[in-house]
Amino acid sequence: GGVRRVAVRVLLVVAGAVLSYIGVSALLSPRAFYAANGILLADDPSLLSEVRAPAGLLVVGGIVAFLGALRRSLTRPALAATAVVHGSYGLSRLVGVALDGMPAQGLVAATLIELLVGGLSLAALVGAPRSATRARPGEGWG
């Protein structure tokens, strides 16, 4: 019902804000963004290109999440995208912990947030009846 729709919208807005903030920060100011966790990026155009490429994907993911919060017909695709992006980042970080050890505390917090948002997005997607996130005829934004 209405409460569930509001909860899904809030989830998508939070997911979109996180993805957009991280994406824009890493895209436009990668050295400063990564330095916050003790990661020093060399002045190497190839390295910076590799850092910026996934940042652009995060920005797009954030936009998709925001659109899903605003437009009912985009809610399911936005939840799927959010679950995939946040979930894959969180799970990949767990692989890193297993293979490399514990990262900086900020990255551990990022892992927990990514797993939480990804899991909640997946649960909302799986638990939603298909009609609950489809626009009705004549229904626009909102």
C-alpha angles and dihedrals in degrees: 000000000000097000091053091049091052091049091051091048091051090048091051093047091051092045091048093048092051093047093045095047094048093042096049092044094050092041099049103027109018097158094055093041095052094039088065086073096040095263112137114200117208121232091259119134091207093053092046090049090054091049094047096047097070089039089065090052090053091053090052090047089053092051091049090051092050091049090050090054091052103039121047094208089060097047097094095047090045092051090049092050092046092049091049098045099041093037095049092048092050094045092046090053089053089054087052091052090051093048102033109019132245118336127211116308092252090058091049088054089048089053092053093047092047093050092046096048092042092049094047090048091051092047091050091048096047094041096049120095108232091242092054092071099036121101117243119231110284093016114130133170116344 
